[in-house]
Coordinates of C-alpha atoms in Angstrom, one line a residue:
X10 CA -54.3 333.8 201.2
X11 CA -55.4 332.5 197.9
X12 CA -52.8 332.6 195.2
X13 CA -53.1 331.0 191.7
X14 CA -50.6 330.6 188.9
X15 CA -50.4 329.2 185.4
X16 CA -46.7 328.5 186.0
X17 CA -45.8 326.7 189.1
X18 CA -42.7 325.6 187.7
X19 CA -40.9 329.3 187.9
X20 CA -41.9 329.4 191.7
X21 CA -39.6 329.0 194.6
X22 CA -40.5 325.6 196.2
X23 CA -40.3 327.2 199.8
X24 CA -43.5 329.1 198.6
X25 CA -45.2 326.0 198.5
X26 CA -44.5 325.1 202.0
X27 CA -46.2 328.0 203.4
X28 CA -49.7 327.1 201.9
X29 CA -51.5 324.3 203.9
X30 CA -53.4 323.1 200.6
X31 CA -52.5 322.9 196.8
X32 CA -55.2 322.6 194.6
X33 CA -54.2 321.4 190.8
X34 CA -56.2 322.0 188.0
X35 CA -56.1 320.4 184.8
X36 CA -56.9 321.4 181.1
X37 CA -60.5 320.1 180.5
X38 CA -60.9 316.8 178.3
X39 CA -63.0 316.4 175.3
X40 CA -66.0 315.4 177.4
X41 CA -65.6 318.2 179.7
X42 CA -65.3 320.7 176.6
X43 CA -68.5 319.5 175.3
X44 CA -70.4 319.7 178.5
X45 CA -69.0 323.3 178.9
X46 CA -70.2 324.2 175.3
X47 CA -73.3 322.8 175.6
X48 CA -74.2 324.5 179.0
X49 CA -73.2 327.7 177.5
X50 CA -74.6 327.5 174.0
X51 CA -77.3 324.8 173.8
X52 CA -80.3 327.2 174.1
X53 CA -78.9 329.4 171.1
X54 CA -77.4 326.8 168.5
X55 CA -78.8 326.3 164.8
X56 CA -78.9 323.2 163.3
X57 CA -76.7 320.1 164.3
X58 CA -73.7 320.9 166.2
X59 CA -70.5 318.4 165.9
X60 CA -69.9 318.9 169.7
X61 CA -67.1 316.2 169.3
X62 CA -65.3 317.8 166.7
X63 CA -65.6 321.2 168.3
X64 CA -64.1 319.7 171.5
X65 CA -61.2 318.5 169.4
X66 CA -60.4 321.6 168.0
X67 CA -60.4 323.3 171.5
X68 CA -58.1 320.6 173.2
X69 CA -55.6 322.3 175.0
X70 CA -57.8 325.5 175.8
X71 CA -58.4 326.2 179.6
X72 CA -62.0 326.4 181.0
X73 CA -61.7 330.2 180.9
X74 CA -60.6 330.2 177.3
X75 CA -63.5 327.7 176.3
X76 CA -66.0 330.1 177.8
X77 CA -64.6 332.9 176.7
X78 CA -65.1 331.5 173.0
X79 CA -68.6 330.5 173.9
X80 CA -69.4 334.3 175.2
X81 CA -67.8 335.5 172.0
X82 CA -70.1 333.7 169.9
X83 CA -73.1 334.9 171.7
X84 CA -71.8 338.3 171.9
X85 CA -71.4 338.7 168.0
X86 CA -74.9 337.1 167.6
X87 CA -76.3 339.9 169.7
X88 CA -74.5 342.4 168.0
X89 CA -75.8 341.0 164.7
X90 CA -79.4 340.9 166.2
X91 CA -79.4 336.9 165.8
X92 CA -81.0 334.6 168.2
X93 CA -78.9 331.6 167.0
X94 CA -75.3 330.5 166.3
X95 CA -74.1 328.0 164.1
X96 CA -71.1 325.4 164.1
X97 CA -69.0 327.2 161.8
X98 CA -69.2 330.4 164.1
X99 CA -68.2 328.3 167.3
X100 CA -65.4 326.9 165.4
X101 CA -64.1 330.4 164.1
X102 CA -64.0 331.6 168.0
X103 CA -62.2 328.4 169.1
X104 CA -59.6 328.9 166.3
X105 CA -59.4 332.9 167.5
X106 CA -58.9 331.6 171.2
X107 CA -55.9 328.8 169.8
X108 CA -54.1 331.4 168.1
X109 CA -54.3 333.8 171.1
X110 CA -53.2 331.1 173.4
X111 CA -50.5 330.2 171.4
X112 CA -49.2 333.8 171.1
X113 CA -49.3 333.7 174.8
X114 CA -47.4 330.6 175.3
X115 CA -44.8 331.8 172.8
X116 CA -44.0 335.0 174.8
X117 CA -40.4 335.5 176.1

């Protein structure tokens, strides 16, 4: 059995005793965020991309949210029949993911 949660603090501690291994995944740091964006977008970028600045803007997002931001940028480019994406477009998607993540964290 494999189980996953983003909220281990609300689970009964007895539950953890029933698993042989518990793996913890932390949010990506700036270097990991840059590597993730580059791996997804490097072939499609136009102009100089301020990767470190974008990583700072993406701080606090999970790996999945960062991948989603990158994929959304590419999807928009494809819909608009463009072969390249720009730094402002990437930043816009990061901001959107931050907004969604913020709303999810404020849920009752």
